[in-house]
C-alpha atoms as an extended CHARMM CRD file, in Angstrom:
* protein
*
       272  EXT
         1         1  MET       CA             46.2500000000       27.4450000000      -23.1910000000  PROA      1               0.0000000000
         2         2  LEU       CA             43.6690000000       29.3660000000      -21.0900000000  PROA      2               0.0000000000
         3         3  GLY       CA             44.1570000000       31.6140000000      -18.0730000000  PROA      3               0.0000000000
         4         4  GLY       CA             45.4600000000       30.0450000000      -14.8420000000  PROA      4               0.0000000000
         5         5  GLY       CA             47.6440000000       27.5300000000      -16.5990000000  PROA      5               0.0000000000
         6         6  LEU       CA             44.7340000000       25.1830000000      -17.5590000000  PROA      6               0.0000000000
         7         7  ASP       CA             44.0040000000       24.1410000000      -21.0950000000  PROA      7               0.0000000000
         8         8  VAL       CA             40.7610000000       22.8870000000      -22.6200000000  PROA      8               0.0000000000
         9         9  LEU       CA             41.5530000000       19.2420000000      -21.7340000000  PROA      9               0.0000000000
        10        10  ASP       CA             42.0190000000       20.1280000000      -18.0990000000  PROA      10              0.0000000000
        11        11  TYR       CA             38.6910000000       21.8590000000      -17.9270000000  PROA      11              0.0000000000
        12        12  LEU       CA             37.0420000000       18.9120000000      -19.6860000000  PROA      12              0.0000000000
        13        13  LEU       CA             38.4920000000       16.4890000000      -17.1900000000  PROA      13              0.0000000000
        14        14  ILE       CA             37.2960000000       18.6360000000      -14.2790000000  PROA      14              0.0000000000
        15        15  ALA       CA             33.8190000000       18.7200000000      -15.7960000000  PROA      15              0.0000000000
        16        16  ILE       CA             33.7990000000       14.9460000000      -16.2100000000  PROA      16              0.0000000000
        17        17  ASP       CA             35.0390000000       14.4810000000      -12.6590000000  PROA      17              0.0000000000
        18        18  ILE       CA             32.2850000000       16.6840000000      -11.2430000000  PROA      18              0.0000000000
        19        19  ALA       CA             29.6280000000       14.9960000000      -13.3860000000  PROA      19              0.0000000000
        20        20  LEU       CA             30.6740000000       11.5280000000      -12.2350000000  PROA      20              0.0000000000
        21        21  VAL       CA             30.6160000000       12.5770000000       -8.5960000000  PROA      21              0.0000000000
        22        22  TRP       CA             27.1300000000       14.0310000000       -8.9350000000  PROA      22              0.0000000000
        23        23  PHE       CA             25.9500000000       10.8800000000      -10.7680000000  PROA      23              0.0000000000
        24        24  VAL       CA             27.1990000000        8.6240000000       -7.9060000000  PROA      24              0.0000000000
        25        25  VAL       CA             25.6590000000       10.9210000000       -5.3070000000  PROA      25              0.0000000000
        26        26  TYR       CA             22.3360000000       10.8470000000       -7.2610000000  PROA      26              0.0000000000
        27        27  LYS       CA             22.4170000000        7.0430000000       -7.4240000000  PROA      27              0.0000000000
        28        28  LEU       CA             23.0650000000        6.8180000000       -3.6770000000  PROA      28              0.0000000000
        29        29  ILE       CA             20.1810000000        9.1690000000       -2.9030000000  PROA      29              0.0000000000
        30        30  MET       CA             17.8630000000        7.0380000000       -5.0840000000  PROA      30              0.0000000000
        31        31  LEU       CA             19.0830000000        3.9640000000       -3.2630000000  PROA      31              0.0000000000
        32        32  ILE       CA             18.1860000000        5.2030000000        0.2030000000  PROA      32              0.0000000000
        33        33  ARG       CA             14.9130000000        6.9730000000       -0.6470000000  PROA      33              0.0000000000
        34        34  GLY       CA             12.0620000000        5.4510000000        1.3990000000  PROA      34              0.0000000000
        35        35  THR       CA             14.4050000000        4.0000000000        4.0260000000  PROA      35              0.0000000000
        36        36  LYS       CA             15.4830000000        5.0670000000        7.4960000000  PROA      36              0.0000000000
        37        37  ALA       CA             18.6870000000        6.4260000000        5.9650000000  PROA      37              0.0000000000
        38        38  VAL       CA             16.7710000000        9.4970000000        4.8120000000  PROA      38              0.0000000000
        39        39  GLN       CA             16.1230000000       10.4710000000        8.4100000000  PROA      39              0.0000000000
        40        40  LEU       CA             19.7720000000        9.8080000000        9.1620000000  PROA      40              0.0000000000
        41        41  LEU       CA             20.8540000000       12.2830000000        6.4580000000  PROA      41              0.0000000000
        42        42  LYS       CA             18.5930000000       14.8770000000        7.9390000000  PROA      42              0.0000000000
        43        43  GLY       CA             20.2200000000       14.2910000000       11.3100000000  PROA      43              0.0000000000
        44        44  ILE       CA             23.7110000000       14.6290000000        9.7830000000  PROA      44              0.0000000000
        45        45  PHE       CA             22.7860000000       18.0060000000        8.2600000000  PROA      45              0.0000000000
        46        46  VAL       CA             21.4800000000       19.1920000000       11.6190000000  PROA      46              0.0000000000
        47        47  VAL       CA             24.7060000000       18.1420000000       13.4020000000  PROA      47              0.0000000000
        48        48  LEU       CA             26.8310000000       19.8830000000       10.7400000000  PROA      48              0.0000000000
        49        49  ALA       CA             24.7720000000       23.0190000000       11.0010000000  PROA      49              0.0000000000
        50        50  ILE       CA             25.2470000000       23.0350000000       14.7710000000  PROA      50              0.0000000000
        51        51  TRP       CA             29.0120000000       22.5270000000       14.3390000000  PROA      51              0.0000000000
        52        52  LEU       CA             29.2850000000       25.4060000000       11.9360000000  PROA      52              0.0000000000
        53        53  PHE       CA             27.2100000000       27.5700000000       14.2570000000  PROA      53              0.0000000000
        54        54  SER       CA             29.4310000000       26.7270000000       17.2460000000  PROA      54              0.0000000000
        55        55  ASN       CA             32.5880000000       27.5120000000       15.2020000000  PROA      55              0.0000000000
        56        56  LEU       CA             31.1940000000       30.7810000000       14.0140000000  PROA      56              0.0000000000
        57        57  PHE       CA             30.3410000000       32.0200000000       17.5430000000  PROA      57              0.0000000000
        58        58  GLY       CA             33.2140000000       30.3470000000       19.3860000000  PROA      58              0.0000000000
        59        59  LEU       CA             31.1100000000       27.9630000000       21.4640000000  PROA      59              0.0000000000
        60        60  SER       CA             33.8650000000       25.5750000000       22.4760000000  PROA      60              0.0000000000
        61        61  THR       CA             31.8560000000       23.0570000000       24.4580000000  PROA      61              0.0000000000
        62        62  LEU       CA             29.1770000000       22.7170000000       21.8000000000  PROA      62              0.0000000000
        63        63  ARG       CA             31.8810000000       22.5100000000       19.1280000000  PROA      63              0.0000000000
        64        64  TRP       CA             33.6060000000       19.6670000000       21.0250000000  PROA      64              0.0000000000
        65        65  LEU       CA             30.3800000000       17.7300000000       21.4160000000  PROA      65              0.0000000000
        66        66  THR       CA             29.4370000000       18.0230000000       17.7590000000  PROA      66              0.0000000000
        67        67  SER       CA             32.9650000000       17.0810000000       16.7310000000  PROA      67              0.0000000000
        68        68  GLN       CA             32.7690000000       13.8920000000       18.8310000000  PROA      68              0.0000000000
        69        69  ALA       CA             29.3740000000       13.1100000000       17.2590000000  PROA      69              0.0000000000
        70        70  ILE       CA             30.8470000000       13.4780000000       13.7700000000  PROA      70              0.0000000000
        71        71  THR       CA             33.9390000000       11.4470000000       14.5930000000  PROA      71              0.0000000000
        72        72  TRP       CA             32.1650000000        8.4880000000       16.0810000000  PROA      72              0.0000000000
        73        73  GLY       CA             28.9800000000        8.9440000000       14.0400000000  PROA      73              0.0000000000
        74        74  PHE       CA             30.4770000000        7.5190000000       10.8220000000  PROA      74              0.0000000000
        75        75  LEU       CA             31.3010000000        4.2620000000       12.6050000000  PROA      75              0.0000000000
        76        76  ALA       CA             27.7490000000        4.0540000000       13.9450000000  PROA      76              0.0000000000
        77        77  ILE       CA             26.4010000000        4.7270000000       10.4220000000  PROA      77              0.0000000000
        78        78  ILE       CA             28.3340000000        1.8170000000        8.9830000000  PROA      78              0.0000000000
        79        79  ILE       CA             27.0380000000       -0.5260000000       11.7050000000  PROA      79              0.0000000000
        80        80  LEU       CA             23.3930000000        0.5830000000       11.6580000000  PROA      80              0.0000000000
        81        81  PHE       CA             23.0090000000        0.8120000000        7.8960000000  PROA      81              0.0000000000
        82        82  GLN       CA             25.0250000000       -2.1980000000        6.8610000000  PROA      82              0.0000000000
        83        83  PRO       CA             22.1070000000       -3.6600000000        4.7360000000  PROA      83              0.0000000000
        84        84  GLU       CA             21.9210000000       -0.4990000000        2.6540000000  PROA      84              0.0000000000
        85        85  PHE       CA             25.6860000000       -0.4480000000        2.0500000000  PROA      85              0.0000000000
        86        86  ARG       CA             25.6730000000       -4.1780000000        1.1910000000  PROA      86              0.0000000000
        87        87  ARG       CA             22.8630000000       -3.6460000000       -1.3530000000  PROA      87              0.0000000000
        88        88  ALA       CA             24.7540000000       -0.7720000000       -2.9360000000  PROA      88              0.0000000000
        89        89  LEU       CA             27.9090000000       -2.8190000000       -3.2030000000  PROA      89              0.0000000000
        90        90  GLU       CA             25.9950000000       -5.7790000000       -4.6010000000  PROA      90              0.0000000000
        91        91  GLN       CA             24.4770000000       -3.5690000000       -7.2820000000  PROA      91              0.0000000000
        92        92  LEU       CA             27.8770000000       -2.1140000000       -8.0750000000  PROA      92              0.0000000000
        93        93  GLY       CA             29.3570000000       -5.6110000000       -8.3760000000  PROA      93              0.0000000000
        94        94  ARG       CA             26.5610000000       -6.6750000000      -10.7670000000  PROA      94              0.0000000000
        95        95  GLY       CA             26.9950000000       -3.5050000000      -12.7810000000  PROA      95              0.0000000000
        96        96  SER       CA             23.4050000000       -2.4100000000      -12.1620000000  PROA      96              0.0000000000
        97        97  PHE       CA             24.5290000000        0.5870000000      -10.2230000000  PROA      97              0.0000000000
        98        98  PHE       CA             25.2920000000        2.3040000000      -13.5350000000  PROA      98              0.0000000000
        99        99  SER       CA             23.5200000000        0.3720000000      -16.2350000000  PROA      99              0.0000000000
       100       100  ARG       CA             21.3710000000       -2.6260000000      -16.8970000000  PROA      100             0.0000000000
       101       101  SER       CA             23.0460000000       -5.6170000000      -18.5390000000  PROA      101             0.0000000000
       102       102  THR       CA             21.5190000000       -8.0300000000      -21.0420000000  PROA      102             0.0000000000
       103       103  SER       CA             21.2140000000      -10.7440000000      -18.4190000000  PROA      103             0.0000000000
       104       104  GLU       CA             19.3110000000       -8.3410000000      -16.1300000000  PROA      104             0.0000000000
       105       105  GLU       CA             16.9160000000       -7.4990000000      -18.9380000000  PROA      105             0.0000000000
       106       106  GLN       CA             16.2790000000      -11.2210000000      -19.3750000000  PROA      106             0.0000000000
       107       107  GLY       CA             15.7200000000      -11.4670000000      -15.6070000000  PROA      107             0.0000000000
       108       108  VAL       CA             13.1640000000       -8.6000000000      -15.7540000000  PROA      108             0.0000000000
       109       109  GLU       CA             11.3040000000      -10.4250000000      -18.5860000000  PROA      109             0.0000000000
       110       110  LYS       CA             11.1760000000      -13.6750000000      -16.5550000000  PROA      110             0.0000000000
       111       111  SER       CA              9.9130000000      -11.7170000000      -13.5370000000  PROA      111             0.0000000000
       112       112  ILE       CA              7.1710000000      -10.0560000000      -15.6180000000  PROA      112             0.0000000000
       113       113  GLN       CA              5.9610000000      -13.3810000000      -16.9660000000  PROA      113             0.0000000000
       114       114  ALA       CA              6.0220000000      -14.9690000000      -13.4890000000  PROA      114             0.0000000000
       115       115  ILE       CA              3.9270000000      -12.1100000000      -12.1050000000  PROA      115             0.0000000000
       116       116  ILE       CA              1.4190000000      -12.2420000000      -14.9460000000  PROA      116             0.0000000000
       117       117  LYS       CA              1.0580000000      -15.9840000000      -14.6720000000  PROA      117             0.0000000000
       118       118  SER       CA              0.5510000000      -15.8450000000      -10.9800000000  PROA      118             0.0000000000
       119       119  CYS       CA             -1.9720000000      -12.9750000000      -11.1260000000  PROA      119             0.0000000000
       120       120  ASN       CA             -4.0370000000      -14.7480000000      -13.8010000000  PROA      120             0.0000000000
       121       121  TYR       CA             -4.0760000000      -17.9220000000      -11.7650000000  PROA      121             0.0000000000
       122       122  MET       CA             -5.1820000000      -16.0930000000       -8.5950000000  PROA      122             0.0000000000
       123       123  ALA       CA             -7.7340000000      -13.9330000000      -10.4540000000  PROA      123             0.0000000000
       124       124  LYS       CA             -9.5070000000      -16.9870000000      -11.8970000000  PROA      124             0.0000000000
       125       125  ARG       CA             -9.7800000000      -18.5660000000       -8.4360000000  PROA      125             0.0000000000
       126       126  ARG       CA            -10.4440000000      -15.2240000000       -6.6360000000  PROA      126             0.0000000000
       127       127  ILE       CA             -7.4180000000      -15.4230000000       -4.4020000000  PROA      127             0.0000000000
       128       128  GLY       CA             -6.6870000000      -11.9960000000       -2.9260000000  PROA      128             0.0000000000
       129       129  ALA       CA             -3.1500000000      -10.7010000000       -3.4840000000  PROA      129             0.0000000000
       130       130  LEU       CA             -1.0850000000       -7.5190000000       -3.0130000000  PROA      130             0.0000000000
       131       131  ILE       CA              2.1760000000       -7.3620000000       -4.9300000000  PROA      131             0.0000000000
       132       132  THR       CA              4.5180000000       -4.3700000000       -4.7280000000  PROA      132             0.0000000000
       133       133  ILE       CA              7.4250000000       -4.0360000000       -7.1120000000  PROA      133             0.0000000000
       134       134  GLU       CA             10.2680000000       -1.8480000000       -5.8550000000  PROA      134             0.0000000000
       135       135  ARG       CA             11.7340000000        0.5980000000       -8.3270000000  PROA      135             0.0000000000
       136       136  GLU       CA             13.9950000000        3.6000000000       -7.6600000000  PROA      136             0.0000000000
       137       137  THR       CA             12.6780000000        4.3670000000       -4.1990000000  PROA      137             0.0000000000
       138       138  GLY       CA             14.0450000000        2.0300000000       -1.5510000000  PROA      138             0.0000000000
       139       139  MET       CA             11.4240000000        0.1210000000        0.4560000000  PROA      139             0.0000000000
       140       140  GLY       CA             13.6030000000       -1.1300000000        3.2880000000  PROA      140             0.0000000000
       141       141  ASP       CA             11.2980000000        0.2370000000        6.0060000000  PROA      141             0.0000000000
       142       142  TYR       CA              8.3400000000       -1.6710000000        4.6150000000  PROA      142             0.0000000000
       143       143  VAL       CA             10.3570000000       -4.8550000000        4.1400000000  PROA      143             0.0000000000
       144       144  GLU       CA             11.1720000000       -4.8050000000        7.8590000000  PROA      144             0.0000000000
       145       145  THR       CA              7.5010000000       -5.0100000000        8.7150000000  PROA      145             0.0000000000
       146       146  GLY       CA              7.1240000000       -8.4330000000        7.0550000000  PROA      146             0.0000000000
       147       147  ILE       CA              8.8010000000      -11.8120000000        6.9190000000  PROA      147             0.0000000000
       148       148  ASN       CA             12.0480000000      -12.1540000000        4.9650000000  PROA      148             0.0000000000
       149       149  ILE       CA             11.8070000000      -14.4500000000        2.0010000000  PROA      149             0.0000000000
       150       150  GLU       CA             14.7530000000      -13.5900000000       -0.2220000000  PROA      150             0.0000000000
       151       151  GLY       CA             13.7620000000      -16.2310000000       -2.7370000000  PROA      151             0.0000000000
       152       152  ARG       CA             13.9170000000      -16.3050000000       -6.5500000000  PROA      152             0.0000000000
       153       153  LEU       CA             10.7120000000      -14.9710000000       -8.0410000000  PROA      153             0.0000000000
       154       154  THR       CA              8.5880000000      -17.7220000000       -9.6140000000  PROA      154             0.0000000000
       155       155  SER       CA              4.9070000000      -17.8690000000      -10.3280000000  PROA      155             0.0000000000
       156       156  GLU       CA              4.5360000000      -20.9230000000       -8.1170000000  PROA      156             0.0000000000
       157       157  LEU       CA              6.2220000000      -19.2890000000       -5.0640000000  PROA      157             0.0000000000
       158       158  LEU       CA              4.2760000000      -16.0530000000       -5.5410000000  PROA      158             0.0000000000
       159       159  THR       CA              0.9520000000      -17.8880000000       -5.8220000000  PROA      159             0.0000000000
       160       160  ASN       CA              1.6750000000      -20.1290000000       -2.8700000000  PROA      160             0.0000000000
       161       161  ILE       CA              2.3120000000      -17.1450000000       -0.5740000000  PROA      161             0.0000000000
       162       162  PHE       CA             -1.2600000000      -15.8520000000       -1.1000000000  PROA      162             0.0000000000
       163       163  ILE       CA             -3.0690000000      -19.1670000000       -0.7230000000  PROA      163             0.0000000000
       164       164  PRO       CA             -5.8060000000      -18.4830000000        1.9670000000  PROA      164             0.0000000000
       165       165  ASN       CA             -5.2110000000      -19.5240000000        5.5370000000  PROA      165             0.0000000000
       166       166  THR       CA             -1.4460000000      -19.7620000000        5.1130000000  PROA      166             0.0000000000
       167       167  PRO       CA              0.8500000000      -17.8440000000        7.4650000000  PROA      167             0.0000000000
       168       168  LEU       CA              2.0150000000      -15.3090000000        4.8410000000  PROA      168             0.0000000000
       169       169  HSD       CA             -1.1560000000      -14.6920000000        2.8030000000  PROA      169             0.0000000000
       170       170  ASP       CA             -2.1760000000      -11.5370000000        4.7070000000  PROA      170             0.0000000000
       171       171  GLY       CA             -0.1990000000       -8.4470000000        3.7400000000  PROA      171             0.0000000000
       172       172  ALA       CA              1.9190000000       -7.4280000000        0.7840000000  PROA      172             0.0000000000
       173       173  VAL       CA              4.7250000000       -9.1850000000       -1.0310000000  PROA      173             0.0000000000
       174       174  ILE       CA              7.6420000000       -6.9050000000       -1.9660000000  PROA      174             0.0000000000
       175       175  ILE       CA              9.6140000000       -7.7400000000       -5.0980000000  PROA      175             0.0000000000
       176       176  ARG       CA             13.0210000000       -6.3870000000       -5.9070000000  PROA      176             0.0000000000
       177       177  GLY       CA             14.3450000000       -7.3380000000       -9.3690000000  PROA      177             0.0000000000
       178       178  ASP       CA             13.9170000000      -11.0680000000       -9.7630000000  PROA      178             0.0000000000
       179       179  GLU       CA             13.6660000000      -11.7220000000       -6.0050000000  PROA      179             0.0000000000
       180       180  ILE       CA             10.7470000000      -11.9370000000       -3.5700000000  PROA      180             0.0000000000
       181       181  VAL       CA             12.2830000000       -9.9750000000       -0.7130000000  PROA      181             0.0000000000
       182       182  ALA       CA              9.5580000000      -10.2690000000        1.8990000000  PROA      182             0.0000000000
       183       183  ALA       CA              5.8930000000      -11.2440000000        2.4520000000  PROA      183             0.0000000000
       184       184  ALA       CA              3.1720000000      -10.2460000000        4.9070000000  PROA      184             0.0000000000
       185       185  CYS       CA              4.4290000000       -6.6480000000        4.7770000000  PROA      185             0.0000000000
       186       186  TYR       CA              2.3630000000       -3.7180000000        6.0660000000  PROA      186             0.0000000000
       187       187  LEU       CA              1.8520000000       -0.8230000000        3.6310000000  PROA      187             0.0000000000
       188       188  PRO       CA              0.5410000000        2.6480000000        4.5640000000  PROA      188             0.0000000000
       189       189  LEU       CA             -3.1800000000        3.0890000000        3.8730000000  PROA      189             0.0000000000
       190       190  SER       CA             -4.2280000000        5.9450000000        1.6700000000  PROA      190             0.0000000000
       191       191  GLU       CA             -6.5320000000        8.5170000000        3.2390000000  PROA      191             0.0000000000
       192       192  SER       CA             -7.7000000000        9.8680000000       -0.1380000000  PROA      192             0.0000000000
       193       193  PRO       CA            -11.4750000000       10.6330000000       -0.1640000000  PROA      193             0.0000000000
       194       194  PHE       CA            -11.6280000000        9.8770000000       -3.8680000000  PROA      194             0.0000000000
       195       195  ILE       CA            -11.1590000000        6.1300000000       -3.5210000000  PROA      195             0.0000000000
       196       196  SER       CA            -14.3680000000        4.2300000000       -4.2030000000  PROA      196             0.0000000000
       197       197  LYS       CA            -16.1050000000        2.9520000000       -1.0230000000  PROA      197             0.0000000000
       198       198  GLU       CA            -16.4370000000       -0.4630000000       -2.5890000000  PROA      198             0.0000000000
       199       199  LEU       CA            -12.6890000000       -0.9580000000       -2.5230000000  PROA      199             0.0000000000
       200       200  GLY       CA            -11.1360000000       -2.7010000000        0.4340000000  PROA      200             0.0000000000
       201       201  THR       CA             -7.9360000000       -2.5460000000        2.4700000000  PROA      201             0.0000000000
       202       202  ARG       CA             -5.7160000000       -4.0120000000       -0.2490000000  PROA      202             0.0000000000
       203       203  HSD       CA             -6.6050000000       -1.2530000000       -2.6850000000  PROA      203             0.0000000000
       204       204  ARG       CA             -6.1110000000        1.4860000000       -0.0340000000  PROA      204             0.0000000000
       205       205  ALA       CA             -2.7430000000        0.0280000000        0.8510000000  PROA      205             0.0000000000
       206       206  ALA       CA             -1.7460000000       -0.0870000000       -2.7990000000  PROA      206             0.0000000000
       207       207  MET       CA             -2.7830000000        3.5270000000       -3.2030000000  PROA      207             0.0000000000
       208       208  GLY       CA             -0.9940000000        4.4800000000        0.0070000000  PROA      208             0.0000000000
       209       209  ILE       CA              2.3510000000        3.0740000000       -1.1060000000  PROA      209             0.0000000000
       210       210  SER       CA              1.9880000000        4.6260000000       -4.5310000000  PROA      210             0.0000000000
       211       211  GLU       CA              1.5910000000        8.0550000000       -2.9130000000  PROA      211             0.0000000000
       212       212  VAL       CA              4.8700000000        7.8650000000       -0.9520000000  PROA      212             0.0000000000
       213       213  THR       CA              7.1060000000        5.8350000000       -3.3450000000  PROA      213             0.0000000000
       214       214  ASP       CA              7.4550000000        5.1820000000       -7.0600000000  PROA      214             0.0000000000
       215       215  ALA       CA              6.6220000000        1.4570000000       -6.5570000000  PROA      215             0.0000000000
       216       216  LEU       CA              4.2990000000       -0.3780000000       -8.9060000000  PROA      216             0.0000000000
       217       217  THR       CA              1.6480000000       -2.3590000000       -7.0110000000  PROA      217             0.0000000000
       218       218  ILE       CA             -0.6870000000       -5.0180000000       -8.3470000000  PROA      218             0.0000000000
       219       219  ILE       CA             -3.9260000000       -6.0050000000       -6.5480000000  PROA      219             0.0000000000
       220       220  VAL       CA             -6.0000000000       -9.1060000000       -7.1510000000  PROA      220             0.0000000000
       221       221  SER       CA             -9.4460000000       -8.7900000000       -5.6350000000  PROA      221             0.0000000000
       222       222  GLU       CA            -10.7520000000      -11.8470000000       -3.7720000000  PROA      222             0.0000000000
       223       223  GLU       CA            -14.3550000000      -10.5600000000       -4.1450000000  PROA      223             0.0000000000
       224       224  THR       CA            -14.3820000000      -10.0540000000       -7.8940000000  PROA      224             0.0000000000
       225       225  GLY       CA            -11.1980000000      -11.5760000000       -9.1970000000  PROA      225             0.0000000000
       226       226  ASN       CA            -10.3760000000       -8.3060000000      -10.9560000000  PROA      226             0.0000000000
       227       227  ILE       CA             -6.7470000000       -7.2010000000      -11.3360000000  PROA      227             0.0000000000
       228       228  SER       CA             -5.8800000000       -3.6220000000      -10.5460000000  PROA      228             0.0000000000
       229       229  CYS       CA             -2.6380000000       -1.5860000000      -10.5240000000  PROA      229             0.0000000000
       230       230  THR       CA             -1.3750000000        1.5820000000       -8.7690000000  PROA      230             0.0000000000
       231       231  LYS       CA              1.4480000000        3.9620000000       -9.4730000000  PROA      231             0.0000000000
       232       232  ASN       CA              2.0390000000        7.5940000000       -8.5160000000  PROA      232             0.0000000000
       233       233  GLY       CA             -1.2240000000        7.8780000000       -6.6850000000  PROA      233             0.0000000000
       234       234  GLU       CA             -3.3070000000        6.5240000000       -9.5930000000  PROA      234             0.0000000000
       235       235  LEU       CA             -5.4670000000        3.4380000000       -9.5700000000  PROA      235             0.0000000000
       236       236  HSD       CA             -6.3360000000        1.4480000000      -12.6990000000  PROA      236             0.0000000000
       237       237  ARG       CA             -8.8700000000       -1.3090000000      -12.4400000000  PROA      237             0.0000000000
       238       238  GLU       CA            -10.0750000000       -4.3290000000      -14.3600000000  PROA      238             0.0000000000
       239       239  LEU       CA             -6.8400000000       -5.0010000000      -16.1960000000  PROA      239             0.0000000000
       240       240  ASP       CA             -6.7370000000       -7.9590000000      -18.5210000000  PROA      240             0.0000000000
       241       241  GLN       CA             -3.5390000000       -9.9570000000      -19.3110000000  PROA      241             0.0000000000
       242       242  GLU       CA             -2.6560000000       -7.7770000000      -22.2910000000  PROA      242             0.0000000000
       243       243  LYS       CA             -2.9030000000       -4.5160000000      -20.4150000000  PROA      243             0.0000000000
       244       244  LEU       CA             -1.0410000000       -5.8950000000      -17.3640000000  PROA      244             0.0000000000
       245       245  ASP       CA              1.7500000000       -7.1360000000      -19.6150000000  PROA      245             0.0000000000
       246       246  GLU       CA              1.9690000000       -3.7850000000      -21.3410000000  PROA      246             0.0000000000
       247       247  ILE       CA              2.0750000000       -1.8500000000      -18.0640000000  PROA      247             0.0000000000
       248       248  LEU       CA              4.7710000000       -4.0510000000      -16.5690000000  PROA      248             0.0000000000
       249       249  HSD       CA              6.9500000000       -3.8430000000      -19.6450000000  PROA      249             0.0000000000
       250       250  LYS       CA              6.5770000000       -0.0730000000      -19.8180000000  PROA      250             0.0000000000
       251       251  GLU       CA              7.1450000000        0.6820000000      -16.1540000000  PROA      251             0.0000000000
       252       252  LEU       CA              9.9630000000       -1.8160000000      -15.6000000000  PROA      252             0.0000000000
       253       253  ASN       CA             11.7120000000       -0.6610000000      -18.7630000000  PROA      253             0.0000000000
       254       254  ALA       CA             11.6580000000       -4.1360000000      -20.2860000000  PROA      254             0.0000000000
       255       255  PRO       CA             11.9250000000       -4.5060000000      -24.1270000000  PROA      255             0.0000000000
       256       256  VAL       CA              8.6240000000       -5.4750000000      -25.6950000000  PROA      256             0.0000000000
       257       257  LYS       CA              8.9190000000       -8.3840000000      -28.0850000000  PROA      257             0.0000000000
       258       258  ALA       CA              6.0560000000       -7.3540000000      -30.3190000000  PROA      258             0.0000000000
       259       259  PRO       CA              4.0970000000       -4.0860000000      -30.5810000000  PROA      259             0.0000000000
       260       260  ALA       CA              0.8040000000       -4.1830000000      -28.7900000000  PROA      260             0.0000000000
       261       261  ALA       CA             -2.4270000000       -3.5810000000      -30.6240000000  PROA      261             0.0000000000
       262       262  LYS       CA             -3.4740000000       -0.8910000000      -28.1530000000  PROA      262             0.0000000000
       263       263  THR       CA             -1.6160000000        1.7320000000      -26.1590000000  PROA      263             0.0000000000
       264       264  TRP       CA             -2.2070000000        2.1110000000      -22.4450000000  PROA      264             0.0000000000
       265       265  ASN       CA             -2.0870000000        5.4980000000      -20.8850000000  PROA      265             0.0000000000
       266       266  TRP       CA             -1.7990000000        5.9140000000      -17.1130000000  PROA      266             0.0000000000
       267       267  ARG       CA             -4.0710000000        8.9640000000      -17.4210000000  PROA      267             0.0000000000
       268       268  GLY       CA             -6.7330000000        7.0060000000      -19.1970000000  PROA      268             0.0000000000
       269       269  LYS       CA             -8.5560000000        5.6990000000      -16.1750000000  PROA      269             0.0000000000
       270       270  LYS       CA             -8.2670000000        6.9780000000      -12.6200000000  PROA      270             0.0000000000
       271       271  ASN       CA             -9.7640000000        5.5370000000       -9.4300000000  PROA      271             0.0000000000
       272       272  GLY       CA            -12.1760000000        3.2070000000      -11.2430000000  PROA      272             0.0000000000
């Protein structure tokens, strides 16, 4: 028995309780990164700061206004950000909120093979493509700029979207798990002066999204048929099927069936 009437088990339970709360908060923050909810959180902190300020200095009118904003604000949050809450509950129901199940790992493997097959097909025929794979950072704001697809990821569907002169071929496809969420999405263009002048809008868009999110983006050039990839502000060009397969398995945390003959380092090649 320790001081204050608490024994070792009580302290251990308190520590576990705090750790679980912080883990859930961390997961929620990762879920809303890159979405409008981030700006909402900033607004909430501003309102709370004003409320504390008004309480401290006895500003009754300001305190009443901020209290009303807090009271009714939570209802507005639920209405405005229903998609984010739904996605969190769906992940919790699937178990992916805390861990990845065996079925999800199999789904990731199928998605990887579908992406590789589609990219190889388009590269051989010089069909331009821009494919962004969502990871921890939410991409809800960019999804809203395109056309909702919400279809199961297959190589056939992915390839068909980028066929020239079709309504959805211009812009980026955003993939979440084993689903094509949206097509014809607009991504922010990078303003980096280090990008080669020979690269076009697709490569600049891929670099731009990699600078503001942790997304993995694949580009197929319609001029050369080369496959490139961006992540964390780095561009890697002229990827063959083996290197693309290795990168996707590594970055999407999918188990590799057989060890590759070569290792691929993100630092190995930068900006061409």
